[in-house]
Coordinates of C-alpha atoms and ligand atoms in Angstrom, one line a residue:
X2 CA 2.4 7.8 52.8
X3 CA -0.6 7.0 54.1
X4 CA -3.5 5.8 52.0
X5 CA -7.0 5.8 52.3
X6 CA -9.9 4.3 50.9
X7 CA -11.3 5.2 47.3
X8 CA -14.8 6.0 49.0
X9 CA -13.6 8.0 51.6
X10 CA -13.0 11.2 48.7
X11 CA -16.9 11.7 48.8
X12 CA -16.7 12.5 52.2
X13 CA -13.3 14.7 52.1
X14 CA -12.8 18.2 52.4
X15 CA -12.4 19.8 48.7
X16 CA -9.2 20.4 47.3
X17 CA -7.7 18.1 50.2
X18 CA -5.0 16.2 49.1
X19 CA -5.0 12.4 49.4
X20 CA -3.3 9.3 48.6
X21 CA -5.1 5.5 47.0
X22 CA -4.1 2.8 45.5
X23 CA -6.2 0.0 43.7
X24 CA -7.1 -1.3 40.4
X25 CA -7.4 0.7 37.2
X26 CA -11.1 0.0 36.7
X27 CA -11.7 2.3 33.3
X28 CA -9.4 4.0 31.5
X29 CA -9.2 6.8 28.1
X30 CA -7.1 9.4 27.3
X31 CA -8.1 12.7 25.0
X32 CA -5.3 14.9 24.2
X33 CA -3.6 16.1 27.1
X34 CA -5.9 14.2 30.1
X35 CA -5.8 11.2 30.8
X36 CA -9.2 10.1 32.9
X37 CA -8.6 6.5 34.9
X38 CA -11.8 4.9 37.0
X39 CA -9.7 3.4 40.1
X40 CA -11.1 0.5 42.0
X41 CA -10.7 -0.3 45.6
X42 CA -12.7 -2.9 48.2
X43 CA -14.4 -0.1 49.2
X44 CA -16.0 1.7 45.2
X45 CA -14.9 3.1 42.6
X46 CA -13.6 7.2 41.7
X47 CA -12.5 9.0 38.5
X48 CA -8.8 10.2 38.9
X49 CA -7.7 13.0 35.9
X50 CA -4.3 13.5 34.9
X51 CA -3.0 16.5 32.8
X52 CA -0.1 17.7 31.4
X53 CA 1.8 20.0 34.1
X54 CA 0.1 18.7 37.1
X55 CA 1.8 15.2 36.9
X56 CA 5.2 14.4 35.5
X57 CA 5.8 13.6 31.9
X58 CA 6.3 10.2 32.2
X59 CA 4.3 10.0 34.7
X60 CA 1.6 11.0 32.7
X61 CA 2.8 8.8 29.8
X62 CA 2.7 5.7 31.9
X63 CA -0.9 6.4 33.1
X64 CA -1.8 6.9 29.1
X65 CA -0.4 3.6 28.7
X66 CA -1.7 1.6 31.7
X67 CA -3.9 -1.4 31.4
X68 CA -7.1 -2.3 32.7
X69 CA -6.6 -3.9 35.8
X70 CA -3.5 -2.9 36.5
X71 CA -2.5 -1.9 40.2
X72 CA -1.3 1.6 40.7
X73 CA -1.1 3.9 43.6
X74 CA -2.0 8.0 43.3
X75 CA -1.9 11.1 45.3
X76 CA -4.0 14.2 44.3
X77 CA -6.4 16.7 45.1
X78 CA -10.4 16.2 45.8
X79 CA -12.2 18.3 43.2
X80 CA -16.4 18.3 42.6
X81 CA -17.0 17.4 38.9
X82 CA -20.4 16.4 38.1
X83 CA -19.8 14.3 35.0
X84 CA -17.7 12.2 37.1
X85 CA -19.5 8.9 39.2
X86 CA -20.6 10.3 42.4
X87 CA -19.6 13.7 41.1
X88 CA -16.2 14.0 42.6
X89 CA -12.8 13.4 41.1
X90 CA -9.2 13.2 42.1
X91 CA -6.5 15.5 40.1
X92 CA -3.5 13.7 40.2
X93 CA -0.2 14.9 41.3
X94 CA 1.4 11.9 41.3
X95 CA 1.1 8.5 39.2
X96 CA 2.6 4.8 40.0
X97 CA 2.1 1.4 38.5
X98 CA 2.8 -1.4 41.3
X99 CA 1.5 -4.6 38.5
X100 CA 1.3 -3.7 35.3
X101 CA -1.8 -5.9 33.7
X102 CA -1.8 -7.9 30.8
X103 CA -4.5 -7.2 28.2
X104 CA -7.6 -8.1 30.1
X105 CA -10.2 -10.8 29.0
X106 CA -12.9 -10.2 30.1
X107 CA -14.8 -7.2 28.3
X108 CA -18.4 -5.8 28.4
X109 CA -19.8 -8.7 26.6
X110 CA -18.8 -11.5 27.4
X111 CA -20.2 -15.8 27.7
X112 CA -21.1 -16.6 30.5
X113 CA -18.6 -19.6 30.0
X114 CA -15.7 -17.3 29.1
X115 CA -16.6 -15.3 32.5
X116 CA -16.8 -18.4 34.8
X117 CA -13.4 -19.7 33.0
X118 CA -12.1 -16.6 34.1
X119 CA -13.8 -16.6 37.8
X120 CA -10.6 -15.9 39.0
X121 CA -10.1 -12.9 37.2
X122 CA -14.2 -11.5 37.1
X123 CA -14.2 -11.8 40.7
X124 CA -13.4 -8.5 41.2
X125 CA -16.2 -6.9 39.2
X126 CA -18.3 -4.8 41.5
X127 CA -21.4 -7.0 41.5
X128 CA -20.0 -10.3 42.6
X129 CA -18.0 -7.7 45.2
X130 CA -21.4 -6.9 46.1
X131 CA -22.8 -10.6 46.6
X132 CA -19.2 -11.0 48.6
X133 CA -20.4 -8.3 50.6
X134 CA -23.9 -9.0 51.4
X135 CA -23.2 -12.9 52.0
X136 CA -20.7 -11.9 54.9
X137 CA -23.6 -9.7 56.5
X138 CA -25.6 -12.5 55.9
X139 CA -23.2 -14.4 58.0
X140 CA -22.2 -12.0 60.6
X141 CA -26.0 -11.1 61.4
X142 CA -26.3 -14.8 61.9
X143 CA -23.5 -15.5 64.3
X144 CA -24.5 -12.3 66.1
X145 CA -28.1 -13.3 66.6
X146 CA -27.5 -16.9 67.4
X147 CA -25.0 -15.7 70.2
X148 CA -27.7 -13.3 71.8
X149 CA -29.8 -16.4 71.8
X150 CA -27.4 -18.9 73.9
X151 CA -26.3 -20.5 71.1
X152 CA -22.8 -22.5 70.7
X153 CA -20.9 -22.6 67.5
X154 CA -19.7 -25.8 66.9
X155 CA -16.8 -27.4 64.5
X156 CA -18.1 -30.7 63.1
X157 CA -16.4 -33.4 61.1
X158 CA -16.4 -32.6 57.3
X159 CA -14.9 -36.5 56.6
X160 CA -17.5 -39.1 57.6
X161 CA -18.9 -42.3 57.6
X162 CA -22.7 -40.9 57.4
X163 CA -24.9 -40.3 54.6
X164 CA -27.3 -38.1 56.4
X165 CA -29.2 -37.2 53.1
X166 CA -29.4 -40.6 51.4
X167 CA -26.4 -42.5 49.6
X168 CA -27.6 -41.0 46.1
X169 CA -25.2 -37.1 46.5
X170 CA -22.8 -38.7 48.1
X171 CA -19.3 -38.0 47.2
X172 CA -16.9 -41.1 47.9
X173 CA -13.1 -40.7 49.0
X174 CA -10.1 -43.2 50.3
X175 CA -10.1 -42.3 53.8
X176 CA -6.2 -44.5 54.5
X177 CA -7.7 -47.9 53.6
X178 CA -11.4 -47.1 53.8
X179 CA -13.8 -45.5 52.3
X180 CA -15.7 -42.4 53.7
X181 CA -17.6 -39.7 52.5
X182 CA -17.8 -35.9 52.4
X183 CA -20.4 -34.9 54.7
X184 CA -23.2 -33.9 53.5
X185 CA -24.5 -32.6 56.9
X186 CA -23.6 -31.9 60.3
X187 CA -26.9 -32.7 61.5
X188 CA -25.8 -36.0 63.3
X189 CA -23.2 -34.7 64.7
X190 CA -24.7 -31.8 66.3
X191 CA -27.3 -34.4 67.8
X192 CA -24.4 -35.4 69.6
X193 CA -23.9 -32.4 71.0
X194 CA -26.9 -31.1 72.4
X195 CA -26.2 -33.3 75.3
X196 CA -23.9 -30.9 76.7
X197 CA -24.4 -27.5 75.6
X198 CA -28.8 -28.2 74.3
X199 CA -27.6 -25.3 72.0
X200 CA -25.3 -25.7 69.0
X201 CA -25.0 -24.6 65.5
X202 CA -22.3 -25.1 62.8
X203 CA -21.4 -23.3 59.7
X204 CA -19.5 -25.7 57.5
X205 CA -19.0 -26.6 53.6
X206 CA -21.4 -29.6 52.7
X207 CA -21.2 -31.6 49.7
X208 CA -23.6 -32.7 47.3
X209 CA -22.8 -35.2 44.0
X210 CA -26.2 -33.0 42.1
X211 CA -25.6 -34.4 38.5
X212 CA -28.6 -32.1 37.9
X213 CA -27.9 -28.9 36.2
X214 CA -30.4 -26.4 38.1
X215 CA -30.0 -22.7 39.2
X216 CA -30.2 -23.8 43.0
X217 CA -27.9 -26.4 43.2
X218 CA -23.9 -26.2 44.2
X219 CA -22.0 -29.4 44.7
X220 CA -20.4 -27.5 47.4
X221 CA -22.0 -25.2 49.3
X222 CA -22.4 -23.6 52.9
X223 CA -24.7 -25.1 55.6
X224 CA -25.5 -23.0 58.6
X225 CA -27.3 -25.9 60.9
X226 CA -28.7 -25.7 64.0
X227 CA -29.8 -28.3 66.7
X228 CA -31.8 -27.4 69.9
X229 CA -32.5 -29.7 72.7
X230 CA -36.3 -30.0 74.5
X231 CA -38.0 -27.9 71.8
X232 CA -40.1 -29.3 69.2
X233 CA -41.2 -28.6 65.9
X234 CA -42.9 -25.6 66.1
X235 CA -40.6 -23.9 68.1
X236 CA -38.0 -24.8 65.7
X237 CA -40.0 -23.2 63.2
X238 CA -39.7 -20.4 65.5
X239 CA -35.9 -20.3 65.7
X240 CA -35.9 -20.0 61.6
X241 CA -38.1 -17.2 61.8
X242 CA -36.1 -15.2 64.3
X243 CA -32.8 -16.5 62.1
X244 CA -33.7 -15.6 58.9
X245 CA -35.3 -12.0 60.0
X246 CA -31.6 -11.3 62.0
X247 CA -30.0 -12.1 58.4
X248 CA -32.1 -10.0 56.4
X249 CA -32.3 -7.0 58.8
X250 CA -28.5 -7.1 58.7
X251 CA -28.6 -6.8 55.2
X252 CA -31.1 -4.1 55.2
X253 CA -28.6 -2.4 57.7
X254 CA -25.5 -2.1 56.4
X255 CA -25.9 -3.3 52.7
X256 CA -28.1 -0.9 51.2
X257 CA -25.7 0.2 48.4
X258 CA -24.8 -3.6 47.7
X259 CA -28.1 -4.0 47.1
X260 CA -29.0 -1.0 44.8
X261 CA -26.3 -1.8 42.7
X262 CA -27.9 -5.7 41.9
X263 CA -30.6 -3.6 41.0
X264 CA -32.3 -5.4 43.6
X265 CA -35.6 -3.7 45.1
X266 CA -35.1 -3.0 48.8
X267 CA -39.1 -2.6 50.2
X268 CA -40.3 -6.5 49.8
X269 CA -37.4 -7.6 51.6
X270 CA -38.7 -5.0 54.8
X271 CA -41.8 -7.6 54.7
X272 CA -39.2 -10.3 55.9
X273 CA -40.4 -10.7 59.5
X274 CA -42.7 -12.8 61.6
X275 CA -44.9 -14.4 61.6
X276 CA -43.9 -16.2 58.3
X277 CA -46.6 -18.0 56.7
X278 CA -47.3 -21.8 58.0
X279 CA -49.4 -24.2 55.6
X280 CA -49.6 -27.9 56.0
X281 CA -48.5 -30.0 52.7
X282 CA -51.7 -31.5 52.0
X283 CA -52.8 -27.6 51.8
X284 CA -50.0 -27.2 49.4
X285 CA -51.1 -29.5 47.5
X286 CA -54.9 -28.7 47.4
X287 CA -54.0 -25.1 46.3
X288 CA -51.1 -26.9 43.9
X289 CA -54.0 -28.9 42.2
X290 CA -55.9 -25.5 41.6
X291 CA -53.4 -24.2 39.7
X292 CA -53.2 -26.8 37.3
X293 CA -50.4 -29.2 38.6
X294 CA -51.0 -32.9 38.6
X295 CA -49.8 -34.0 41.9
X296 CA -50.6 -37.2 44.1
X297 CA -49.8 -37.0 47.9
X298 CA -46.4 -38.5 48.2
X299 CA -44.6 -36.4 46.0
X300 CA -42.0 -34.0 47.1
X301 CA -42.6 -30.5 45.6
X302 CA -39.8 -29.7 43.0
X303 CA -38.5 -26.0 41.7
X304 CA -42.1 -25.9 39.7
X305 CA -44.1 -26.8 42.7
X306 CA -42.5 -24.1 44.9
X307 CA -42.3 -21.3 43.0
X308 CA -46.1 -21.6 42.3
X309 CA -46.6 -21.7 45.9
X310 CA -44.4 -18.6 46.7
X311 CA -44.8 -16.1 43.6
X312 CA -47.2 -13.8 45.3
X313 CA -45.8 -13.7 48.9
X314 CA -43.6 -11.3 50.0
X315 CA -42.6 -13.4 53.4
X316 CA -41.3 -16.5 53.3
X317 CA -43.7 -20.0 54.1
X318 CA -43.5 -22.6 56.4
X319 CA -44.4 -26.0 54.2
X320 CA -44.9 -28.7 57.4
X321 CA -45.7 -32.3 57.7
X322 CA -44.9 -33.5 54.6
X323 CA -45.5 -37.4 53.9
X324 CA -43.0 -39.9 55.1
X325 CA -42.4 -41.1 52.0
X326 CA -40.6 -38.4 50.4
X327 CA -38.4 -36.8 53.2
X328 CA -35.4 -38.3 55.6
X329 CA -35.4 -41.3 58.5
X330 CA -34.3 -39.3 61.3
X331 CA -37.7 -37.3 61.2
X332 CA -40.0 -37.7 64.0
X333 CA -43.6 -39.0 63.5
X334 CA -46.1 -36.6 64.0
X335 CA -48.3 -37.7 67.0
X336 CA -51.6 -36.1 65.2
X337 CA -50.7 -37.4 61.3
X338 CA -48.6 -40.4 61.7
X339 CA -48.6 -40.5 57.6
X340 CA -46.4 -37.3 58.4
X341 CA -43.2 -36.2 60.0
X342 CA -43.1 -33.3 62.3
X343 CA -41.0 -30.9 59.6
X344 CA -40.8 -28.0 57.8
X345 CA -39.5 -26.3 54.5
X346 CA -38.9 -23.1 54.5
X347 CA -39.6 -21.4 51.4
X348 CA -38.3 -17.9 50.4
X349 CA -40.8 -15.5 49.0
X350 CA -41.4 -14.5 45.2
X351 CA -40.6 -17.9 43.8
X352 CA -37.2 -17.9 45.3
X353 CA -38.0 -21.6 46.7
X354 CA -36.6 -24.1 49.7
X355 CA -34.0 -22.2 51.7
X356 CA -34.5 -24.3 55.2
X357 CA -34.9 -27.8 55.7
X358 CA -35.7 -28.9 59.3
X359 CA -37.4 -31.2 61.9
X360 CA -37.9 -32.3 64.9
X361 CA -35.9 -35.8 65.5
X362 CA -37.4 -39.3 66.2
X363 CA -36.0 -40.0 69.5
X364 CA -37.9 -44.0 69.3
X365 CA -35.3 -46.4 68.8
X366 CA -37.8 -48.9 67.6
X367 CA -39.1 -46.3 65.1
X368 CA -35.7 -45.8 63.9
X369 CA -34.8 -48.5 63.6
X370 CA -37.4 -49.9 61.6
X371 CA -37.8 -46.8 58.9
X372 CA -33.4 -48.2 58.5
X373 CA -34.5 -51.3 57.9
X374 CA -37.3 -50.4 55.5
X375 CA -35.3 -48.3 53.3
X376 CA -32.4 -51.0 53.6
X377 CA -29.9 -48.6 55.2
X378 CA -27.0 -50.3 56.7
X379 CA -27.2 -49.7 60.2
X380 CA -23.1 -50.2 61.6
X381 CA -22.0 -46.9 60.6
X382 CA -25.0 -44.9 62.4
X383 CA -24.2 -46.8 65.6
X384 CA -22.7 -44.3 67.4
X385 CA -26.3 -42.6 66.3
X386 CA -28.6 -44.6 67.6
X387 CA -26.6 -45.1 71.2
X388 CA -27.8 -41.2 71.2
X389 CA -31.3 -42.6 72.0
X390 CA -30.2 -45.2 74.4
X391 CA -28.3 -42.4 76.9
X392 CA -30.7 -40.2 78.2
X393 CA -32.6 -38.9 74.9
X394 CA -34.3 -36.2 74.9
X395 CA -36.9 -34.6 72.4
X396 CA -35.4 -32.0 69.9
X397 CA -35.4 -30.2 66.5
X398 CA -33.1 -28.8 63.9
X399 CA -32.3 -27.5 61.1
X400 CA -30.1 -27.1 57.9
X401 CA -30.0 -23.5 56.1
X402 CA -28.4 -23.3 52.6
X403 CA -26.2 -19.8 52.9
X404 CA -26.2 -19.6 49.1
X405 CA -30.2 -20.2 48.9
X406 CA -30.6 -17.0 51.6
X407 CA -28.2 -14.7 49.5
X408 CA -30.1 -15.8 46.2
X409 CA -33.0 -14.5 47.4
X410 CA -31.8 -11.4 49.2
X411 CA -30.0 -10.4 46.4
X412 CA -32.4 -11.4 43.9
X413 CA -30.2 -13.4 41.6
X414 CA -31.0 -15.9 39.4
X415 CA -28.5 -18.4 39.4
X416 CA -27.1 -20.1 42.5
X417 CA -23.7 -19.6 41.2
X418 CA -23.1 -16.1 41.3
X419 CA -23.5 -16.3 45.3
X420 CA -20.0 -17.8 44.9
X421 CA -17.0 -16.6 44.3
X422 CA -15.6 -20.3 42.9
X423 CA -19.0 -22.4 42.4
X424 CA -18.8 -26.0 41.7
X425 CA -21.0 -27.9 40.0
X426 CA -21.7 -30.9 37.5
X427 CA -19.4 -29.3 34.8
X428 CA -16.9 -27.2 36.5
X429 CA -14.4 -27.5 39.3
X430 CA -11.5 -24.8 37.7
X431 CA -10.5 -22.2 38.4
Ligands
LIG1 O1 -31.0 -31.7 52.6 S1 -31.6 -30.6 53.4 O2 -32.9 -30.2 53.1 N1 -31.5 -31.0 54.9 C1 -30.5 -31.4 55.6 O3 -29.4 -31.6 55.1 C2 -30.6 -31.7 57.1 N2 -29.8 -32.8 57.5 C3 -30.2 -30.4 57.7 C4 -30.4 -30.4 59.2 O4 -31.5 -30.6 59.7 N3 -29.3 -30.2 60.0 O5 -30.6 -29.4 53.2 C5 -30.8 -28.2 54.0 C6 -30.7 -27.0 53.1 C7 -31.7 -26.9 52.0 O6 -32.9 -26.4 52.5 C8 -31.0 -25.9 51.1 O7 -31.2 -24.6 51.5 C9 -29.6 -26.3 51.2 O8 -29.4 -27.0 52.4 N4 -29.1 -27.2 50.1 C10 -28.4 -26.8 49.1 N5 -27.9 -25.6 48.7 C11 -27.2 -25.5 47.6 N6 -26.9 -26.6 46.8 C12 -27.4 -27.8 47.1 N7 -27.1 -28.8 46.3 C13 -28.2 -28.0 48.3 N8 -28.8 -29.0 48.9 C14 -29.3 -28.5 50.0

């Protein structure tokens, strides 16, 4: 038998005969029909089953089925217009392949029952649809990053490094040593520009956040990219292009996906360049006449950024921010040496940070120093600084968070449901 996918009976000849299997996704029965919602990867169609078109037990079986349960069908393609997407299937023919247990999950449900059960409420059709639009995500990045010359790369995920700062860190026995999970590639892939000027990695990157927020993940994706002989700006430039290939994938092939998170399409058409570019010191000018108390120095939290971002329907470039509140390996800015030569990119509607990046100190001295002034241990970052003793060059990078992008593009609250097994603070089963 060959079967074909649930979505393909919309486009079918009627009254063609045709075989699926999948999930019961709904199920009733009145009198002599029975009237079962099945479930595939690909959506979701009503299959009816009456009493001397399918075989007694046949029909008995699907009265009795579960929710969830597996079962393949064969029938014939009928319009109906009280049925979703006003076709149905009338079943000749009815099998159970895994019967289900009585489901837990139900309509209403906790949202701790639900992400006890993440196993199980996985399969609902909006996290498929957050499945679905994160992989576009991906796949429109690794498309557009190979038209433009670059190499994906495989970094180490065990390290010696704390390229964030030692306070996320997550600590492990490496044999007799201790090491870390990295937090970043970005070292690494400094490394590598030597050769191929060009890389990016997509990896997992860890983060010990004891915070509870709705945009932090212990574990989450990092899509980082580090370019030789290009400097801030056109860094900046890379993002843009990057970010508009991810969205415009989206907008390509995910259209459903998005209309079923209720999720309004036209803003995210606005996602292209130029994105917005405002210094910090304007950010916090314009911070200030909104009400928020803010001395220069200070980072800009959840609060600071969604003020910044409600009205705007692109994203915005926040650049040379004070020393004081970003990383070591940032380069001085030769105009504002209070500032590094960075950026944060931050997503539209109050969506917040989705990009950190910057172009790299390439003075040892500087280095140096800044390690020494923030009493970081220099023996593990030897291999680091030699990269500035062989032939340095000046470049920029940058780290995108894969779960921040499909937050915003999908316009979902918490970080979490971009996911399929989040971990955080408070949870690390299933
Ligand atoms: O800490 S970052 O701002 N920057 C770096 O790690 C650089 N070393 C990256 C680089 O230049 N190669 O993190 C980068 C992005 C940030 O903008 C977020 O989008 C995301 O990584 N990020 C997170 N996403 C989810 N959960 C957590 N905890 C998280 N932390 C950062």
């Amino acid at each position: 038998m060959t079967f074909v996918p649930v979505s393909s009976v919309f486009d079918a000849p009627l009254e063609s005969e045709v075989s699926l299997r999948g999930w019961i996704y709904r199920h009733r029965s009145s009198g002599a029909i029975v009237f079962a919602v099945l479930r595939d990867s690909s959506g979701i169609v009503q299959v009816t089953l009456k009493k001397g078109n399918v075989p007694d037990e046949q029909l008995e079986a699907a009265r009795a089925v579960s929710m969830e349960a597996s079962v393949e069908i064969s029938g014939r393609v009928y319009e109906d217009k009280r049925a979703p997407g006003g076709r149905e299937v009338r079943a000749s023919s009815f099998h159970i392949v895994g019967q289900a247990d009585v489901y837990p999950i139900t309509e209403y449900q906790s949202e701790e029952l639900l992400l006890d059960n993440r196993h199980l409420w996985i399969r609902s059709r909006e996290q498929t649809a957050v499945m679905k639009i994160k992989a576009s995500v991906l796949a429109g990045a690794r498309d557009w990053l190979r038209e433009q010359d670059f190499t994906e790369v495989t970094p180490p995920i065990l390290t010696q490094n704390a390229c964030e700062g030692g306070t996320t860190l997550f600590k492990l026995k490496y044999f007799d040593r201790d090491a870390y999970l990295s937090q970043s590639a970005q070292m690494y892939l400094e490394a590598l520009i030597f050769s191929l000027e060009r890389v990016y990695s997509i990896t997992p990157s860890f983060r010990a956040e004891k915070s509870r927020t709705s945009r932090h993940l212990a574990e989450y994706w990092h899509l980082e990219l580090e370019e030789a002989w290009v400097d801030n700006r056109g860094n900046m430039d890379i993002q843009e292009g990057l970010v508009t290939a991810m969205v415009e994938r989206v907008l390509n092939e995910r259209k459903e996906e998005l209309l079923m998170l209720r999720q309004d399409i036209e803003p995210l058409r606005d996602v292209r360049p130029p994105f917005k570019r405002m210094r910090y010191a304007q950010a916090i000018e314009r911070l200030r006449e909104k009400g928020f108390d803010l001395k220069w120095g200070c980072d800009l939290g959840a609060a600071e950024e969604r003020a910044l971002t409600a009205e705007e329907t692109v994203p915005v470039f926040v650049t040379n921010y004070p020393k004081e509140c970003k990383a070591f390996y940032m380069k001085e800015d030769d105009e504002d040496p209070r500032t590094y030569a960075c950026a944060d990119l931050l997503a539209p509607a109050g969506y917040g940070e989705m990009i950190g990046g910057s172009e790299r100190e390439t003075d040892l001295a500087k280095l140096l120093a800044r390690m020494e002034g923030q009493e970081i241990c220099t023996e593990p970052y030897r291999w680091y600084l030699d990269l500035r003793r062989y032939g340095s060059v000046p470049h920029s990078g940058f780290g995108l968070g894969v779960e921040r992008v499909t937050k915003f593009i999908c316009g979902i609250e918490h970080i979490r449901d971009t996911v399929p097994f989040p971990r955080t603070v408070s949870r690390v089963y299933p």
